[in-house]
Amino acid sequence: MADILENELDPRRRQHLLTWLANQLQRYELQPTVLGTDDNVVLRVMSPRTHTTRFIACVPAPQVGTWAWVWSTDWALITDPRAVPTIAEAMSA
């Protein structure tokens, strides 16, 4: 994600980052929806294939100066190029 927002730890960036992730996950035939506003936001991801609903949060990772996406069984730094495929696989499981 070539975006200056990835290095800003302002909580208001959560919505932007989760919206970006939602757009990426649609390519994997998932149905993501950003819920909430500003710093109280989560991403709901529904999988029509497995009939599951999961949630992803976006939290600061200050030790590396960026953000991480977190779900029930794992996490991924937003700067990791493997993050979106990893999340898509987890949401489809």
Tab-separated table of C-alpha atoms in Angstrom:
chain	number	residue	atom	x	y	z
A	1	MET	CA	0.000	0.000	0.000
A	2	ALA	CA	1.910	3.022	-1.255
A	3	ASP	CA	0.214	5.500	0.987
A	4	ILE	CA	1.588	7.937	3.532
A	5	LEU	CA	-1.278	6.954	5.834
A	6	GLU	CA	0.300	3.603	6.622
A	7	ASN	CA	2.925	5.312	8.769
A	8	GLU	CA	0.576	7.615	10.640
A	9	LEU	CA	-0.661	6.163	13.909
A	10	ASP	CA	-3.590	8.571	14.222
A	11	PRO	CA	-6.673	6.517	15.252
A	12	ARG	CA	-8.768	8.343	12.656
A	13	ARG	CA	-6.836	6.431	9.982
A	14	ARG	CA	-8.568	3.157	10.868
A	15	GLN	CA	-11.554	3.817	8.633
A	16	HIS	CA	-9.358	4.638	5.632
A	17	LEU	CA	-7.227	1.520	6.115
A	18	LEU	CA	-10.215	-0.792	6.615
A	19	THR	CA	-11.960	0.683	3.567
A	20	TRP	CA	-8.849	-0.008	1.508
A	21	LEU	CA	-8.759	-3.593	2.822
A	22	ALA	CA	-12.472	-4.037	2.070
A	23	ASN	CA	-11.878	-3.036	-1.546
A	24	GLN	CA	-9.037	-5.559	-1.822
A	25	LEU	CA	-11.056	-8.400	-0.286
A	26	GLN	CA	-13.882	-7.982	-2.799
A	27	ARG	CA	-11.493	-9.412	-5.409
A	28	TYR	CA	-11.573	-12.679	-3.458
A	29	GLU	CA	-15.381	-12.995	-3.695
A	30	LEU	CA	-15.848	-11.911	-0.093
A	31	GLN	CA	-18.444	-9.408	1.078
A	32	PRO	CA	-16.706	-6.866	3.329
A	33	THR	CA	-18.526	-3.987	5.024
A	34	VAL	CA	-16.956	-1.223	7.103
A	35	LEU	CA	-19.008	-0.697	10.266
A	36	GLY	CA	-18.734	2.322	12.563
A	37	THR	CA	-17.069	5.677	12.170
A	38	ASP	CA	-13.742	7.355	12.876
A	39	ASP	CA	-11.729	5.432	15.465
A	40	ASN	CA	-14.618	3.080	16.393
A	41	VAL	CA	-14.648	1.058	13.205
A	42	VAL	CA	-14.367	-2.635	12.287
A	43	LEU	CA	-14.596	-4.586	9.076
A	44	ARG	CA	-17.261	-7.284	8.819
A	45	VAL	CA	-16.372	-9.916	6.226
A	46	MET	CA	-18.974	-12.384	5.028
A	47	SER	CA	-18.043	-15.411	2.946
A	48	PRO	CA	-20.884	-16.626	0.732
A	49	ARG	CA	-18.934	-19.815	0.029
A	50	THR	CA	-18.561	-20.887	3.669
A	51	HIS	CA	-21.525	-18.944	5.083
A	52	THR	CA	-19.338	-17.382	7.783
A	53	THR	CA	-19.039	-13.877	9.165
A	54	ARG	CA	-15.799	-12.639	10.658
A	55	PHE	CA	-14.521	-9.307	11.907
A	56	ILE	CA	-11.226	-7.485	11.392
A	57	ALA	CA	-9.922	-4.601	13.483
A	58	CYS	CA	-7.122	-2.220	12.682
A	59	VAL	CA	-4.750	-1.450	15.553
A	60	PRO	CA	-1.549	0.577	15.868
A	61	ALA	CA	1.708	-1.361	15.894
A	62	PRO	CA	3.932	1.358	17.350
A	63	GLN	CA	6.963	-0.909	17.702
A	64	VAL	CA	7.229	-0.907	13.900
A	65	GLY	CA	5.609	2.490	13.299
A	66	THR	CA	2.626	1.234	11.329
A	67	TRP	CA	-0.747	-0.500	11.653
A	68	ALA	CA	-1.803	-4.130	11.908
A	69	TRP	CA	-5.002	-5.855	10.873
A	70	VAL	CA	-6.195	-8.226	13.589
A	71	TRP	CA	-8.781	-11.012	13.423
A	72	SER	CA	-9.722	-13.829	15.764
A	73	THR	CA	-6.884	-16.191	14.891
A	74	ASP	CA	-4.023	-14.040	13.598
A	75	TRP	CA	-2.744	-10.617	12.588
A	76	ALA	CA	-0.806	-9.004	9.718
A	77	LEU	CA	1.071	-5.740	9.327
A	78	ILE	CA	-0.468	-3.522	6.666
A	79	THR	CA	2.973	-3.109	5.106
A	80	ASP	CA	3.299	-6.872	4.524
A	81	PRO	CA	2.718	-7.615	0.814
A	82	ARG	CA	1.280	-11.030	1.783
A	83	ALA	CA	-1.301	-9.517	4.145
A	84	VAL	CA	-4.278	-9.323	1.794
A	85	PRO	CA	-3.990	-12.902	0.430
A	86	THR	CA	-3.434	-14.173	3.993
A	87	ILE	CA	-6.501	-12.341	5.272
A	88	ALA	CA	-8.615	-13.475	2.317
A	89	GLU	CA	-7.651	-17.094	2.999
A	90	ALA	CA	-8.455	-16.720	6.709
A	91	MET	CA	-11.828	-15.123	5.964
A	92	SER	CA	-12.716	-17.921	3.530
A	93	ALA	CA	-11.790	-20.759	5.885
